[in-house]
PDB file of C-alpha atoms in Angstrom:
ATOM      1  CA  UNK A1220      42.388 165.929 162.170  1.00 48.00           C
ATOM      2  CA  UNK A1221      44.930 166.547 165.076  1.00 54.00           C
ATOM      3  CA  UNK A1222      48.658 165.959 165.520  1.00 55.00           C
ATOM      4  CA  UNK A1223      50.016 163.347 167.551  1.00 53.00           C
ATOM      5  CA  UNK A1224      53.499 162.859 168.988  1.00 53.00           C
ATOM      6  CA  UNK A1225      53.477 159.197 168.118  1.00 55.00           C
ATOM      7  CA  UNK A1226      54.144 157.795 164.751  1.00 54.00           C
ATOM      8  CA  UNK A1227      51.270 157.127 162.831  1.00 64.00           C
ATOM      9  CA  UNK A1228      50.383 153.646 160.924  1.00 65.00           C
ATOM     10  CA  UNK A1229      51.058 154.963 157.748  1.00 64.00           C
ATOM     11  CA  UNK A1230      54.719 155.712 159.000  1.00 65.00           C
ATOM     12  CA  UNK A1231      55.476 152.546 160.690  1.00 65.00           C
ATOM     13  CA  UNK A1232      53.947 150.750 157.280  1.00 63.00           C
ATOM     14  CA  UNK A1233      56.493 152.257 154.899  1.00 62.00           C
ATOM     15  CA  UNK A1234      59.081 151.650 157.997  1.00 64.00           C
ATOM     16  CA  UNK A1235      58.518 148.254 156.935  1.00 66.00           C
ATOM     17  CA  UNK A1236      58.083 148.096 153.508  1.00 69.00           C
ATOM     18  CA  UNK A1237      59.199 145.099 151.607  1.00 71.00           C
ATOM     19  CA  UNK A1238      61.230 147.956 149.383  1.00 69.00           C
ATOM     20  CA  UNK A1239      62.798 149.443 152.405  1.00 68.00           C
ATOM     21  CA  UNK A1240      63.273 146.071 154.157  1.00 69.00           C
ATOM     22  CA  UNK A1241      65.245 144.564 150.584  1.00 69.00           C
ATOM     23  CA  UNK A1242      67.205 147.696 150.777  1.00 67.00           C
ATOM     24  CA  UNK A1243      68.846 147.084 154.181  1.00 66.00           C
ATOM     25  CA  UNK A1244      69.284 143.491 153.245  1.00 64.00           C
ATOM     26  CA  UNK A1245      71.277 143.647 150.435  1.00 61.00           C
ATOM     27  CA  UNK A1246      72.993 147.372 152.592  1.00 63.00           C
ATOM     28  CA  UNK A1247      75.931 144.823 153.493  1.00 61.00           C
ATOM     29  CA  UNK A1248      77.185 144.088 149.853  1.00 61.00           C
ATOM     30  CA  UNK A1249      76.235 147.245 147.927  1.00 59.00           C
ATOM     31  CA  UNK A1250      78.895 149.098 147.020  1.00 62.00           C
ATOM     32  CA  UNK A1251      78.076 152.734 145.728  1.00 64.00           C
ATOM     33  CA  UNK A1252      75.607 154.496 148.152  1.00 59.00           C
ATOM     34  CA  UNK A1253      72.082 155.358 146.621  1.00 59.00           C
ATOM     35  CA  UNK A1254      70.887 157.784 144.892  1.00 59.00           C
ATOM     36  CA  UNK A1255      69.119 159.213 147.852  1.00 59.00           C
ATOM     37  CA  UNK A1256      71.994 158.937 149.837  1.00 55.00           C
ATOM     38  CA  UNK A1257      74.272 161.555 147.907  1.00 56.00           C
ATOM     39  CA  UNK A1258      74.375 165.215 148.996  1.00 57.00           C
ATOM     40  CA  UNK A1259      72.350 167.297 146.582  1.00 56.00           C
ATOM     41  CA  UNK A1260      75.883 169.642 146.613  1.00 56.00           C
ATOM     42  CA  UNK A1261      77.421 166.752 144.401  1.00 53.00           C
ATOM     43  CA  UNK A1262      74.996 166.749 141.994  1.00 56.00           C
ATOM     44  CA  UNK A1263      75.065 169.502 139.101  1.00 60.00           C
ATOM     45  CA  UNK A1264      71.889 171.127 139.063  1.00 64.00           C
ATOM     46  CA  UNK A1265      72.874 173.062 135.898  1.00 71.00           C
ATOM     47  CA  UNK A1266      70.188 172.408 132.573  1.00 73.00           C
ATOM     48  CA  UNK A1267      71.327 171.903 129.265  1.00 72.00           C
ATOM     49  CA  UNK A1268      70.133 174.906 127.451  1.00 71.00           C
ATOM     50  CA  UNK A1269      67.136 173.724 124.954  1.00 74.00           C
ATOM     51  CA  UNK A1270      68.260 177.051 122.479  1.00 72.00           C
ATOM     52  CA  UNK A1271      71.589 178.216 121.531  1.00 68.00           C
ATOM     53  CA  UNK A1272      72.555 181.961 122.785  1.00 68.00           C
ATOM     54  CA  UNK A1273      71.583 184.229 120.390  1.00 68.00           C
ATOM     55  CA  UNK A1274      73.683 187.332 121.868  1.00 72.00           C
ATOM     56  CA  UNK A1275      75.829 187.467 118.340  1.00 70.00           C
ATOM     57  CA  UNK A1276      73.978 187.229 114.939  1.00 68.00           C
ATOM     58  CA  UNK A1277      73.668 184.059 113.405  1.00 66.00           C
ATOM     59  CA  UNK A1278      75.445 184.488 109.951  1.00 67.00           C
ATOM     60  CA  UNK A1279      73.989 181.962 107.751  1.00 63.00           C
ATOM     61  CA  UNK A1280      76.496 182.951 104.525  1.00 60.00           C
ATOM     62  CA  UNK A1281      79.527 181.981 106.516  1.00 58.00           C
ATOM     63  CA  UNK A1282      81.250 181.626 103.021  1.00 68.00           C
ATOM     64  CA  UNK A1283      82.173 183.866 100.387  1.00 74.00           C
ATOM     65  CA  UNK A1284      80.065 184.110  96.896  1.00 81.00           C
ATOM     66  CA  UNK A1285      81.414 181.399  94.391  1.00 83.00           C
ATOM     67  CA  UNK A1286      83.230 183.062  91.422  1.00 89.00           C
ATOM     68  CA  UNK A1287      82.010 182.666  87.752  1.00 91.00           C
ATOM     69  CA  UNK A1288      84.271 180.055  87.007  1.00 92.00           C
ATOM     70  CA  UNK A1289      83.524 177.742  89.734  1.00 90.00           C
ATOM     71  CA  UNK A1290      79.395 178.545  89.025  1.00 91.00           C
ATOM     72  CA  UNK A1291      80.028 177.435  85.263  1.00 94.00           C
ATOM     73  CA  UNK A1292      81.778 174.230  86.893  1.00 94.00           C
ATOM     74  CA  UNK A1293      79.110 173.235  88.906  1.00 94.00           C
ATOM     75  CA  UNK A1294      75.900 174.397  86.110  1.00 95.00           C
ATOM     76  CA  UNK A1295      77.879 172.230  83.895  1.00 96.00           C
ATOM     77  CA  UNK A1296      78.078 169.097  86.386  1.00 95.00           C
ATOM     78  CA  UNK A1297      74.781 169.661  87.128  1.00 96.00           C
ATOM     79  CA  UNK A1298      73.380 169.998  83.650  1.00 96.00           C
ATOM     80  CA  UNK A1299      75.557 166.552  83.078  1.00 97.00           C
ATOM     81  CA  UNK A1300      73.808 164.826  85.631  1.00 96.00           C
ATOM     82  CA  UNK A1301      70.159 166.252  84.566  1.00 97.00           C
ATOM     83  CA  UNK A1302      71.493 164.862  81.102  1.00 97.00           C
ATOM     84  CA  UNK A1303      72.435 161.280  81.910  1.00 95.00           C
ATOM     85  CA  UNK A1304      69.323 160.996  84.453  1.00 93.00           C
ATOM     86  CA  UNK A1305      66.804 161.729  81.353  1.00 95.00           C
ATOM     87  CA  UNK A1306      68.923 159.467  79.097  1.00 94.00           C
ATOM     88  CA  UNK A1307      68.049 156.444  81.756  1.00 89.00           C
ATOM     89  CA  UNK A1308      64.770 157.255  82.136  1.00 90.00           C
ATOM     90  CA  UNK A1309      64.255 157.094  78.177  1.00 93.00           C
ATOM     91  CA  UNK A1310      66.290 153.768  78.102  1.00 91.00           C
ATOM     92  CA  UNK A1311      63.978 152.121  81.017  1.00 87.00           C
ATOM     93  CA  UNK A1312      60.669 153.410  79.153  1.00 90.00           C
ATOM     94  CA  UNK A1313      61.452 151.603  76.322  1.00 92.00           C
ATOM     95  CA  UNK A1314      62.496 148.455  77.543  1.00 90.00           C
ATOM     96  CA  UNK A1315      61.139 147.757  81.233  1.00 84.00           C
ATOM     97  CA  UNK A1316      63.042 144.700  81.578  1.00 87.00           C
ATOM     98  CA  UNK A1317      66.180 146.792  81.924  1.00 87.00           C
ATOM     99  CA  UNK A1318      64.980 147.487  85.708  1.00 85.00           C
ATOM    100  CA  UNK A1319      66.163 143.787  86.482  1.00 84.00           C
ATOM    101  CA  UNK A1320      69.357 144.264  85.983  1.00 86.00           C
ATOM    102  CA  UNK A1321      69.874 148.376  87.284  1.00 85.00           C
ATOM    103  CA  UNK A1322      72.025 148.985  90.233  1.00 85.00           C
ATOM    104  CA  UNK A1323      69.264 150.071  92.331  1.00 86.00           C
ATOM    105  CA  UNK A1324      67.469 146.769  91.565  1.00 89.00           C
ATOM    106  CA  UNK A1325      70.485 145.032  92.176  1.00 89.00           C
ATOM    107  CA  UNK A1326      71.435 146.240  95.856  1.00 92.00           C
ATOM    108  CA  UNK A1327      67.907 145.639  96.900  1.00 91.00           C
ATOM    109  CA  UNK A1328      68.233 142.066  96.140  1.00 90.00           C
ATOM    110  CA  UNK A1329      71.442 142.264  97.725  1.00 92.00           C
ATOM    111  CA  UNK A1330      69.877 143.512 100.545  1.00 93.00           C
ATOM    112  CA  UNK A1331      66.994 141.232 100.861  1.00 94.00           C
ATOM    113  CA  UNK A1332      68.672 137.757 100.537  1.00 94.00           C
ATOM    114  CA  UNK A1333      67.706 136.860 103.668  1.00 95.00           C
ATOM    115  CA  UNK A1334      64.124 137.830 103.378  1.00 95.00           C
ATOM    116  CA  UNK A1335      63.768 135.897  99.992  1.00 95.00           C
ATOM    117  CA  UNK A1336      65.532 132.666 101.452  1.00 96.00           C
ATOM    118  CA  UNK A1337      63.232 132.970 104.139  1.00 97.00           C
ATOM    119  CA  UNK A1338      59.961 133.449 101.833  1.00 97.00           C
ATOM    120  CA  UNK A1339      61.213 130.527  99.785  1.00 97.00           C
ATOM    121  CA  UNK A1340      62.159 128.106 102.524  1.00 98.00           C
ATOM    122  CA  UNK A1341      58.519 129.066 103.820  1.00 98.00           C
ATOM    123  CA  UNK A1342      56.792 128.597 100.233  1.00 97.00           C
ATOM    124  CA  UNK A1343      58.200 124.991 100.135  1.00 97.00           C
ATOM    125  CA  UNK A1344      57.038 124.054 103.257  1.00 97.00           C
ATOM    126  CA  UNK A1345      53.925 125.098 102.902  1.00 97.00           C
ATOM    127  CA  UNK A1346      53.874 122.869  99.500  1.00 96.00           C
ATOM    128  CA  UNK A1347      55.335 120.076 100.984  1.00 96.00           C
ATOM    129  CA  UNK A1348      52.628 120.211 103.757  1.00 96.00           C
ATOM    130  CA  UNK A1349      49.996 120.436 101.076  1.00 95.00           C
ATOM    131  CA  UNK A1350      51.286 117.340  99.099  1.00 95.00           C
ATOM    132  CA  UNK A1351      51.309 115.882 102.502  1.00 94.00           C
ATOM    133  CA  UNK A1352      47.864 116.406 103.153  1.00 93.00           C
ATOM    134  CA  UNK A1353      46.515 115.227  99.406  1.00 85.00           C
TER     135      UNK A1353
END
């Protein structure tokens, strides 16, 4: 393989590349230059750092301990909650209709209206179609 002085095939074919020939079509009404065009000095060649900089210790208490009085405060919440949790959890044991009607059960539907209008619009067409049919 040898070097020539004359441009090769390959060169003139991307010369005339429907890409490159588009491009200098539409030249006369684009407004920002390419891309290409821009100097690579106007571009920020900075990364975004993928880790934080660890020079300084990473303190993960950043808050002082609580006191004893603010602890009992939040055992006692806590052991409220606990509390009222096992109370519902008895109440829906014994009588399993009482998920019908439980907030939880209740935003769902909420939720879902549009799935459950779509599942019974569907439901009665397929019906109707069946009637049809017989």
């Amino acid at each position: 393989m040898f070097w020539s002085s004359e441009p090769d095939e390959e060169e003139e074919a991307l010369l005339c590349s429907p890409a490159l020939m588009a491009r200098r079509a539409s030249e006369s009404w684009i407004v920002a230059p390419p891309v290409e065009a821009m100097p690579v000095a106007a571009m920020s060649l900075q990364r975004k750092k993928s880790l934080p900089d660890v020079t300084q210790p990473i303190q993960l208490a950043a808050t002082a301990p609580l006191s004893r009085e603010e602890a009992s405060v939040l055992s006692s919440l806590r052991r409220e909650e606990v509390r009222k949790q096992i109370y519902e959890h008895e109440r829906l044991k014994a009588n399993p209709l009482l998920y019908l009607v439980s907030p939880q059960v209740k935003d769902w539907f909420s939720r879902q209206q549009l799935v459950m209008l779509v599942l019974f619009i569907n439901i009665s067409l397929a019906l109707m179609f069946i009637k049809l049919l017989t």
